[in-house]
Amino acid sequence: MIISLLRIKSRISQSHKFTTMKLFSIFHDGNEISLHNSIWGVESIRYNGRKMSSEFSFWGAFHQFMVYENEKEVDYEVRVGFNCYGVSANIWRNGELIMKGLNSYVHKSRYRKHQSDFV
């Protein structure tokens, strides 16, 4: 009985690995930033495979995280949303836009406000 329960638990934990889907990833200065989404509506941001932020989202969310690159503190901010092609995002590194996938946005950052020409 105990062995069969352990097998069931093992199968559930193994199937849990396949409940997320990578939507996209970008590479910047040799580092990968990727967006993953689960079937339960939880989106997560990963930096070089390590989960940095996770939010429940139906229409997109805002993520912030900090990492060390070359012994310097670097802040990333990611705004996830939809455009005419599907799920997309804007990504900022220390307040500088490094990927623009959403046309209209207002970025609330501790660095400065970014506003597109389309707002």
PDB file of C-alpha atoms in Angstrom:
ATOM      1  CA  MET A   1       0.000   0.000   0.000  1.00  0.00           C
ATOM      2  CA  ILE A   2       2.743   2.458   0.942  1.00  0.00           C
ATOM      3  CA  ILE A   3       4.732   1.610  -2.192  1.00  0.00           C
ATOM      4  CA  SER A   4       1.735   2.270  -4.456  1.00  0.00           C
ATOM      5  CA  LEU A   5       1.129   5.645  -2.752  1.00  0.00           C
ATOM      6  CA  LEU A   6       4.772   6.573  -3.327  1.00  0.00           C
ATOM      7  CA  ARG A   7       4.453   5.627  -6.996  1.00  0.00           C
ATOM      8  CA  ILE A   8       1.353   7.806  -7.389  1.00  0.00           C
ATOM      9  CA  LYS A   9       3.080  10.711  -5.675  1.00  0.00           C
ATOM     10  CA  SER A  10       6.099  10.245  -7.934  1.00  0.00           C
ATOM     11  CA  ARG A  11       3.903  10.269 -11.057  1.00  0.00           C
ATOM     12  CA  ILE A  12       2.123  13.433  -9.946  1.00  0.00           C
ATOM     13  CA  SER A  13       5.394  15.242  -9.258  1.00  0.00           C
ATOM     14  CA  GLN A  14       6.782  14.137 -12.626  1.00  0.00           C
ATOM     15  CA  SER A  15       3.669  15.291 -14.478  1.00  0.00           C
ATOM     16  CA  HIS A  16       3.892  18.665 -12.696  1.00  0.00           C
ATOM     17  CA  LYS A  17       7.057  19.398 -14.705  1.00  0.00           C
ATOM     18  CA  PHE A  18       4.981  19.570 -17.876  1.00  0.00           C
ATOM     19  CA  THR A  19       2.319  22.002 -16.669  1.00  0.00           C
ATOM     20  CA  THR A  20       4.190  25.108 -17.855  1.00  0.00           C
ATOM     21  CA  MET A  21       4.851  26.278 -21.380  1.00  0.00           C
ATOM     22  CA  LYS A  22       7.633  28.577 -22.544  1.00  0.00           C
ATOM     23  CA  LEU A  23       6.015  31.415 -24.491  1.00  0.00           C
ATOM     24  CA  PHE A  24       9.212  33.161 -25.566  1.00  0.00           C
ATOM     25  CA  SER A  25      12.770  33.894 -24.543  1.00  0.00           C
ATOM     26  CA  ILE A  26      15.312  36.563 -25.376  1.00  0.00           C
ATOM     27  CA  PHE A  27      19.061  36.644 -24.961  1.00  0.00           C
ATOM     28  CA  HIS A  28      20.773  39.815 -23.747  1.00  0.00           C
ATOM     29  CA  ASP A  29      24.488  39.985 -22.947  1.00  0.00           C
ATOM     30  CA  GLY A  30      24.670  36.195 -22.837  1.00  0.00           C
ATOM     31  CA  ASN A  31      21.753  35.829 -20.397  1.00  0.00           C
ATOM     32  CA  GLU A  32      18.377  34.270 -21.194  1.00  0.00           C
ATOM     33  CA  ILE A  33      15.136  35.855 -19.994  1.00  0.00           C
ATOM     34  CA  SER A  34      12.114  33.671 -20.660  1.00  0.00           C
ATOM     35  CA  LEU A  35       8.378  33.880 -20.046  1.00  0.00           C
ATOM     36  CA  HIS A  36       6.517  30.740 -18.975  1.00  0.00           C
ATOM     37  CA  ASN A  37       2.798  30.219 -18.417  1.00  0.00           C
ATOM     38  CA  SER A  38       0.927  27.432 -16.657  1.00  0.00           C
ATOM     39  CA  ILE A  39      -2.452  25.942 -17.454  1.00  0.00           C
ATOM     40  CA  TRP A  40      -3.734  27.568 -14.245  1.00  0.00           C
ATOM     41  CA  GLY A  41      -2.923  31.125 -15.368  1.00  0.00           C
ATOM     42  CA  VAL A  42       0.338  31.596 -13.484  1.00  0.00           C
ATOM     43  CA  GLU A  43       3.016  33.304 -15.540  1.00  0.00           C
ATOM     44  CA  SER A  44       6.634  33.247 -14.470  1.00  0.00           C
ATOM     45  CA  ILE A  45       9.804  34.971 -15.557  1.00  0.00           C
ATOM     46  CA  ARG A  46      13.021  32.968 -15.582  1.00  0.00           C
ATOM     47  CA  TYR A  47      16.553  34.303 -15.772  1.00  0.00           C
ATOM     48  CA  ASN A  48      19.018  31.688 -17.052  1.00  0.00           C
ATOM     49  CA  GLY A  49      16.507  28.992 -16.076  1.00  0.00           C
ATOM     50  CA  ARG A  50      15.997  30.245 -12.505  1.00  0.00           C
ATOM     51  CA  LYS A  51      12.495  31.421 -11.579  1.00  0.00           C
ATOM     52  CA  MET A  52      12.712  35.095 -10.594  1.00  0.00           C
ATOM     53  CA  SER A  53       9.072  36.216 -10.520  1.00  0.00           C
ATOM     54  CA  SER A  54       5.681  34.560 -10.620  1.00  0.00           C
ATOM     55  CA  GLU A  55       2.214  36.161 -10.821  1.00  0.00           C
ATOM     56  CA  PHE A  56      -1.303  34.955 -11.472  1.00  0.00           C
ATOM     57  CA  SER A  57      -2.443  36.636 -14.650  1.00  0.00           C
ATOM     58  CA  PHE A  58      -5.224  36.387 -17.170  1.00  0.00           C
ATOM     59  CA  TRP A  59      -4.417  39.437 -19.346  1.00  0.00           C
ATOM     60  CA  GLY A  60      -0.769  40.061 -18.409  1.00  0.00           C
ATOM     61  CA  ALA A  61       1.165  41.244 -15.384  1.00  0.00           C
ATOM     62  CA  PHE A  62       4.117  43.333 -14.257  1.00  0.00           C
ATOM     63  CA  HIS A  63       7.220  41.573 -12.919  1.00  0.00           C
ATOM     64  CA  GLN A  64      10.315  42.973 -11.203  1.00  0.00           C
ATOM     65  CA  PHE A  65      13.480  41.195 -10.126  1.00  0.00           C
ATOM     66  CA  MET A  66      17.105  41.912  -9.339  1.00  0.00           C
ATOM     67  CA  VAL A  67      20.182  39.914 -10.330  1.00  0.00           C
ATOM     68  CA  TYR A  68      23.935  40.359 -10.203  1.00  0.00           C
ATOM     69  CA  GLU A  69      25.765  40.582 -13.518  1.00  0.00           C
ATOM     70  CA  ASN A  70      29.542  41.003 -13.440  1.00  0.00           C
ATOM     71  CA  GLU A  71      29.336  41.773  -9.709  1.00  0.00           C
ATOM     72  CA  LYS A  72      26.878  44.654 -10.324  1.00  0.00           C
ATOM     73  CA  GLU A  73      23.265  44.822  -9.214  1.00  0.00           C
ATOM     74  CA  VAL A  74      20.900  44.891 -12.208  1.00  0.00           C
ATOM     75  CA  ASP A  75      17.138  45.498 -12.029  1.00  0.00           C
ATOM     76  CA  TYR A  76      14.804  43.986 -14.607  1.00  0.00           C
ATOM     77  CA  GLU A  77      11.178  44.930 -15.135  1.00  0.00           C
ATOM     78  CA  VAL A  78       8.866  42.997 -17.430  1.00  0.00           C
ATOM     79  CA  ARG A  79       5.377  44.057 -18.562  1.00  0.00           C
ATOM     80  CA  VAL A  80       3.490  41.142 -20.139  1.00  0.00           C
ATOM     81  CA  GLY A  81       0.427  41.737 -22.293  1.00  0.00           C
ATOM     82  CA  PHE A  82      -1.151  41.055 -25.666  1.00  0.00           C
ATOM     83  CA  ASN A  83      -0.553  42.518 -29.105  1.00  0.00           C
ATOM     84  CA  CYS A  84      -1.997  41.563 -32.491  1.00  0.00           C
ATOM     85  CA  TYR A  85       0.311  38.512 -32.662  1.00  0.00           C
ATOM     86  CA  GLY A  86      -0.516  37.128 -29.210  1.00  0.00           C
ATOM     87  CA  VAL A  87       1.381  37.284 -25.927  1.00  0.00           C
ATOM     88  CA  SER A  88       4.248  39.734 -25.843  1.00  0.00           C
ATOM     89  CA  ALA A  89       6.207  41.850 -23.394  1.00  0.00           C
ATOM     90  CA  ASN A  90       8.293  44.928 -22.818  1.00  0.00           C
ATOM     91  CA  ILE A  91      11.510  44.339 -20.893  1.00  0.00           C
ATOM     92  CA  TRP A  92      13.603  46.994 -19.158  1.00  0.00           C
ATOM     93  CA  ARG A  93      17.117  46.565 -17.790  1.00  0.00           C
ATOM     94  CA  ASN A  94      18.031  49.273 -15.263  1.00  0.00           C
ATOM     95  CA  GLY A  95      15.297  51.463 -16.752  1.00  0.00           C
ATOM     96  CA  GLU A  96      16.485  51.042 -20.359  1.00  0.00           C
ATOM     97  CA  LEU A  97      14.071  49.367 -22.767  1.00  0.00           C
ATOM     98  CA  ILE A  98      15.765  46.268 -24.225  1.00  0.00           C
ATOM     99  CA  MET A  99      12.702  44.622 -25.802  1.00  0.00           C
ATOM    100  CA  LYS A 100       9.525  46.282 -27.022  1.00  0.00           C
ATOM    101  CA  GLY A 101       6.671  43.982 -27.927  1.00  0.00           C
ATOM    102  CA  LEU A 102       3.723  46.057 -26.720  1.00  0.00           C
ATOM    103  CA  ASN A 103       2.789  49.235 -28.583  1.00  0.00           C
ATOM    104  CA  SER A 104       1.108  51.307 -25.905  1.00  0.00           C
ATOM    105  CA  TYR A 105       2.422  51.344 -22.398  1.00  0.00           C
ATOM    106  CA  VAL A 106       3.250  53.612 -19.510  1.00  0.00           C
ATOM    107  CA  HIS A 107       6.186  52.321 -17.551  1.00  0.00           C
ATOM    108  CA  LYS A 108       6.205  53.061 -13.855  1.00  0.00           C
ATOM    109  CA  SER A 109       9.818  52.666 -12.903  1.00  0.00           C
ATOM    110  CA  ARG A 110      11.984  54.010 -10.180  1.00  0.00           C
ATOM    111  CA  TYR A 111      14.307  55.249 -12.924  1.00  0.00           C
ATOM    112  CA  ARG A 112      12.049  57.319 -15.188  1.00  0.00           C
ATOM    113  CA  LYS A 113       8.710  57.148 -16.938  1.00  0.00           C
ATOM    114  CA  HIS A 114       8.589  55.680 -20.439  1.00  0.00           C
ATOM    115  CA  GLN A 115       5.673  56.412 -22.674  1.00  0.00           C
ATOM    116  CA  SER A 116       5.275  55.287 -26.248  1.00  0.00           C
ATOM    117  CA  ASP A 117       4.250  57.512 -29.114  1.00  0.00           C
ATOM    118  CA  PHE A 118       1.062  55.482 -29.557  1.00  0.00           C
ATOM    119  CA  VAL A 119      -0.572  56.304 -26.216  1.00  0.00           C
TER     120      VAL A 119
END
